[in-house]
Amino acid sequence: RQRRPVDVAALAKGVREGSRSLLARAITLVESNRPDHRVAAQELLLELLPHAGGAVRVGISGVPGVGKSTFIEALGTRLTGDGHRVAVLAVDPSSTRTRGSILGDKTRMAKLAVDENAFVRPSPSAGTLGGVARATRETIVLMEAAGYDAVLVETVGVGQSEVTVAGMVDTFLLLTIARTGDQLQGIKKGILELADVVAVNKADGNHERDAKVAARELSGALRLMTPTHESWRPPVLPCSAQTGMGLDEVWSAVREHRSTLESDGSLGRRRADQQVEWMWAMVRDQLMDRLQAGAKDTIGELEHGVRNGDETPTRAAARLLDTLGLPDQR
Ligand code: GDP
C-alpha cells in the first residue's frame, strides 16, 4: 500500500489561516496511531506550538444526565455571540468500548455544530485513556493555533478521566444538580477537590429553590476542603442550561479564576507543570508500547516463568526492563 507523505507545511498554514477542512485533517492526523502519522503530527505540533497557548482552557465534568451538552451548547452559543471562537473537545475513554463517543457528539449540540465560530469534535476513540488524552492535548494546540480563544473539554465521571482533563486545562468546572444533606455524599470527594468552579444545574421551575439551597450547602462543604489555589475559593453557583439563568455568572467565575492564576504567575507555572506531567505520561505510554512490541518473546517466557513460580514477578520485571539496555544504577 502506497503511503502518501503528509504535507506538514501545508497543514500548518491551513490551520493558522482558519481552514476548517485542514483543521479537521490536522486533528485526524494527531489522532492517528500510525507510526508515520505520529512523526508528521509531532512536526506539525512543533510548527504550531509558538502560535498556541492563547485560549481560556476549561474542563467541564459531570455525571451523565446532569446537563453537560445542554450547558455547553448554551454557553458556547453565548460565547460565539460575544465574538469568541469556541472549540468543544471531549475525553471519553469508554468510547472505544461503545464504538462511538457519547461526548462531544454533534447531535447533542445541534446549534454549536453548525456555528461557524465553533468547532465540535467528539472524543477520539484512540483506545486507552492515555491515548485519548494525548490526542486531546495535541488537539488543544491545533485549536489555539487556529485562533480559537475558548477551549471547552468535556468529560464524564468515569475512572481517571477527570484527573486527566484537570491536567490539561486552566479551570476545572464541575456540573452537578441539587443535592442536599446525605445526598452530598453522592458527589465523589476526589472530584470536588479538583473543582475550581461548581455549577448546580437545572435551577429552574420547581427546582430553582432546591438548587439554591444545594449550592449553599455544597459551598459550605467545599470550605472544609483544601483549595486548588491559596487565594481562590471555588464558588458554587446555581444555573439553568435550559433557561440560561446564571450562565453569565458561571462564565464570570471561570474568567475570574483565570485572572487569579494570571495575577500571581501561577497560570504559567500550572501550564508548564502540565507539560512536564504530559511528558512523563508519554514516557509511561511509550515505554509500555516499546516493551510490548520489542520484547514479545522475552515477555512470553517471563510470564510463563512467573505463572509457574519459576521466577518472581520482581525479578521478571527487572529482566524485562533490562531488554531496554539501560544500566541499572539503583
Ligand atoms: P449530559 O448527559 O450531561 O450531557 O446531559 P444533557 O445535556 O444531555 O441533559 C440531560 C437531560 O437534562 C436532557 O433531557 C436535558 O434537556 C435536561 N436538562 C439539561 N439542562 C437542564 C436544565 O438546566 N434544566 C432542566 N430542567 N433540564 C435540563
mmCIF file with all atom_site columns, N, CA and C and ligand atoms in Angstrom, residues 63-70 108 154 201-202 204 240-242, ligand 1:
data_model
loop_
_atom_site.group_PDB
_atom_site.id
_atom_site.type_symbol
_atom_site.label_atom_id
_atom_site.label_alt_id
_atom_site.label_comp_id
_atom_site.label_asym_id
_atom_site.label_entity_id
_atom_site.label_seq_id
_atom_site.pdbx_PDB_ins_code
_atom_site.Cartn_x
_atom_site.Cartn_y
_atom_site.Cartn_z
_atom_site.occupancy
_atom_site.B_iso_or_equiv
_atom_site.pdbx_formal_charge
_atom_site.auth_seq_id
_atom_site.auth_comp_id
_atom_site.auth_asym_id
_atom_site.auth_atom_id
_atom_site.pdbx_PDB_model_num
ATOM   1  N N   . VAL A 1 63  ? -21.720 13.884 35.898 1.00 0.00 ? 63  VAL A N   1
ATOM   2  C CA  . VAL A 1 63  ? -22.246 12.556 35.562 1.00 0.00 ? 63  VAL A CA  1
ATOM   3  C C   . VAL A 1 63  ? -23.230 12.672 34.387 1.00 0.00 ? 63  VAL A C   1
ATOM   4  N N   . PRO A 1 64  ? -23.440 11.566 33.659 1.00 0.00 ? 64  PRO A N   1
ATOM   5  C CA  . PRO A 1 64  ? -24.389 11.608 32.541 1.00 0.00 ? 64  PRO A CA  1
ATOM   6  C C   . PRO A 1 64  ? -25.763 12.099 33.017 1.00 0.00 ? 64  PRO A C   1
ATOM   7  N N   . GLY A 1 65  ? -26.379 12.974 32.233 1.00 0.00 ? 65  GLY A N   1
ATOM   8  C CA  . GLY A 1 65  ? -27.710 13.464 32.562 1.00 0.00 ? 65  GLY A CA  1
ATOM   9  C C   . GLY A 1 65  ? -27.735 14.759 33.342 1.00 0.00 ? 65  GLY A C   1
ATOM   10 N N   . VAL A 1 66  ? -26.574 15.209 33.796 1.00 0.00 ? 66  VAL A N   1
ATOM   11 C CA  . VAL A 1 66  ? -26.510 16.422 34.604 1.00 0.00 ? 66  VAL A CA  1
ATOM   12 C C   . VAL A 1 66  ? -26.743 17.672 33.737 1.00 0.00 ? 66  VAL A C   1
ATOM   13 N N   . GLY A 1 67  ? -26.562 17.499 32.437 1.00 0.00 ? 67  GLY A N   1
ATOM   14 C CA  . GLY A 1 67  ? -26.836 18.610 31.520 1.00 0.00 ? 67  GLY A CA  1
ATOM   15 C C   . GLY A 1 67  ? -25.612 19.186 30.834 1.00 0.00 ? 67  GLY A C   1
ATOM   16 N N   . LYS A 1 68  ? -24.554 18.393 30.719 1.00 0.00 ? 68  LYS A N   1
ATOM   17 C CA  . LYS A 1 68  ? -23.309 18.906 30.135 1.00 0.00 ? 68  LYS A CA  1
ATOM   18 C C   . LYS A 1 68  ? -23.497 19.423 28.706 1.00 0.00 ? 68  LYS A C   1
ATOM   19 N N   . SER A 1 69  ? -24.136 18.615 27.866 1.00 0.00 ? 69  SER A N   1
ATOM   20 C CA  . SER A 1 69  ? -24.217 19.055 26.472 1.00 0.00 ? 69  SER A CA  1
ATOM   21 C C   . SER A 1 69  ? -25.161 20.244 26.339 1.00 0.00 ? 69  SER A C   1
ATOM   22 N N   . THR A 1 70  ? -26.243 20.260 27.117 1.00 0.00 ? 70  THR A N   1
ATOM   23 C CA  . THR A 1 70  ? -27.157 21.409 27.091 1.00 0.00 ? 70  THR A CA  1
ATOM   24 C C   . THR A 1 70  ? -26.418 22.665 27.558 1.00 0.00 ? 70  THR A C   1
ATOM   25 N N   . ARG A 1 108 ? -25.755 16.203 19.903 1.00 0.00 ? 108 ARG A N   1
ATOM   26 C CA  . ARG A 1 108 ? -26.121 16.711 21.220 1.00 0.00 ? 108 ARG A CA  1
ATOM   27 C C   . ARG A 1 108 ? -25.947 18.224 21.290 1.00 0.00 ? 108 ARG A C   1
ATOM   28 N N   . GLU A 1 154 ? -14.874 18.446 27.521 1.00 0.00 ? 154 GLU A N   1
ATOM   29 C CA  . GLU A 1 154 ? -15.928 17.774 28.264 1.00 0.00 ? 154 GLU A CA  1
ATOM   30 C C   . GLU A 1 154 ? -15.485 16.375 28.694 1.00 0.00 ? 154 GLU A C   1
ATOM   31 N N   . ASN A 1 201 ? -26.710 22.803 38.208 1.00 0.00 ? 201 ASN A N   1
ATOM   32 C CA  . ASN A 1 201 ? -27.554 22.997 37.024 1.00 0.00 ? 201 ASN A CA  1
ATOM   33 C C   . ASN A 1 201 ? -29.019 22.617 37.299 1.00 0.00 ? 201 ASN A C   1
ATOM   34 N N   . LYS A 1 202 ? -29.865 22.943 36.358 1.00 0.00 ? 202 LYS A N   1
ATOM   35 C CA  . LYS A 1 202 ? -31.316 22.665 36.398 1.00 0.00 ? 202 LYS A CA  1
ATOM   36 C C   . LYS A 1 202 ? -32.006 23.467 37.495 1.00 0.00 ? 202 LYS A C   1
ATOM   37 N N   . ASP A 1 204 ? -34.251 25.611 37.689 1.00 0.00 ? 204 ASP A N   1
ATOM   38 C CA  . ASP A 1 204 ? -35.380 26.255 37.002 1.00 0.00 ? 204 ASP A CA  1
ATOM   39 C C   . ASP A 1 204 ? -36.685 25.622 37.480 1.00 0.00 ? 204 ASP A C   1
ATOM   40 N N   . SER A 1 240 ? -29.181 27.437 35.103 1.00 0.00 ? 240 SER A N   1
ATOM   41 C CA  . SER A 1 240 ? -30.048 26.593 34.285 1.00 0.00 ? 240 SER A CA  1
ATOM   42 C C   . SER A 1 240 ? -29.565 26.648 32.850 1.00 0.00 ? 240 SER A C   1
ATOM   43 N N   . ALA A 1 241 ? -29.077 25.515 32.375 1.00 0.00 ? 241 ALA A N   1
ATOM   44 C CA  . ALA A 1 241 ? -28.621 25.450 30.986 1.00 0.00 ? 241 ALA A CA  1
ATOM   45 C C   . ALA A 1 241 ? -29.815 25.642 30.057 1.00 0.00 ? 241 ALA A C   1
ATOM   46 N N   . GLN A 1 242 ? -31.017 25.296 30.576 1.00 0.00 ? 242 GLN A N   1
ATOM   47 C CA  . GLN A 1 242 ? -32.218 25.358 29.746 1.00 0.00 ? 242 GLN A CA  1
ATOM   48 C C   . GLN A 1 242 ? -32.723 26.798 29.572 1.00 0.00 ? 242 GLN A C   1
HETATM 49 P P1  . GDP B 2 .   ? -25.379 15.230 29.750 1.00 0.00 ? 1   GDP B P1  1
HETATM 50 O O1  . GDP B 2 .   ? -25.573 13.748 29.706 1.00 0.00 ? 1   GDP B O1  1
HETATM 51 O O2  . GDP B 2 .   ? -24.677 15.644 30.994 1.00 0.00 ? 1   GDP B O2  1
HETATM 52 O O3  . GDP B 2 .   ? -24.749 15.788 28.531 1.00 0.00 ? 1   GDP B O3  1
HETATM 53 O O4  . GDP B 2 .   ? -26.852 15.874 29.871 1.00 0.00 ? 1   GDP B O4  1
HETATM 54 P P2  . GDP B 2 .   ? -27.789 16.503 28.744 1.00 0.00 ? 1   GDP B P2  1
HETATM 55 O O5  . GDP B 2 .   ? -27.342 17.855 28.378 1.00 0.00 ? 1   GDP B O5  1
HETATM 56 O O6  . GDP B 2 .   ? -27.979 15.514 27.646 1.00 0.00 ? 1   GDP B O6  1
HETATM 57 O O7  . GDP B 2 .   ? -29.144 16.687 29.566 1.00 0.00 ? 1   GDP B O7  1
HETATM 58 C C1  . GDP B 2 .   ? -29.830 15.584 30.139 1.00 0.00 ? 1   GDP B C1  1
HETATM 59 C C2  . GDP B 2 .   ? -31.302 15.961 30.276 1.00 0.00 ? 1   GDP B C2  1
HETATM 60 O O8  . GDP B 2 .   ? -31.456 17.048 31.191 1.00 0.00 ? 1   GDP B O8  1
HETATM 61 C C3  . GDP B 2 .   ? -31.930 16.407 28.977 1.00 0.00 ? 1   GDP B C3  1
HETATM 62 O O9  . GDP B 2 .   ? -33.241 15.918 28.918 1.00 0.00 ? 1   GDP B O9  1
HETATM 63 C C4  . GDP B 2 .   ? -31.915 17.919 29.089 1.00 0.00 ? 1   GDP B C4  1
HETATM 64 O O10 . GDP B 2 .   ? -32.946 18.500 28.344 1.00 0.00 ? 1   GDP B O10 1
HETATM 65 C C5  . GDP B 2 .   ? -32.123 18.125 30.572 1.00 0.00 ? 1   GDP B C5  1
HETATM 66 N N1  . GDP B 2 .   ? -31.517 19.394 31.037 1.00 0.00 ? 1   GDP B N1  1
HETATM 67 C C6  . GDP B 2 .   ? -30.267 19.847 30.788 1.00 0.00 ? 1   GDP B C6  1
HETATM 68 N N2  . GDP B 2 .   ? -30.066 21.036 31.367 1.00 0.00 ? 1   GDP B N2  1
HETATM 69 C C7  . GDP B 2 .   ? -31.219 21.355 32.006 1.00 0.00 ? 1   GDP B C7  1
HETATM 70 C C8  . GDP B 2 .   ? -31.645 22.476 32.801 1.00 0.00 ? 1   GDP B C8  1
HETATM 71 O O11 . GDP B 2 .   ? -30.924 23.442 33.040 1.00 0.00 ? 1   GDP B O11 1
HETATM 72 N N3  . GDP B 2 .   ? -32.896 22.414 33.308 1.00 0.00 ? 1   GDP B N3  1
HETATM 73 C C9  . GDP B 2 .   ? -33.742 21.366 33.081 1.00 0.00 ? 1   GDP B C9  1
HETATM 74 N N4  . GDP B 2 .   ? -34.951 21.415 33.613 1.00 0.00 ? 1   GDP B N4  1
HETATM 75 N N5  . GDP B 2 .   ? -33.368 20.310 32.342 1.00 0.00 ? 1   GDP B N5  1
HETATM 76 C C10 . GDP B 2 .   ? -32.134 20.303 31.809 1.00 0.00 ? 1   GDP B C10 1
#
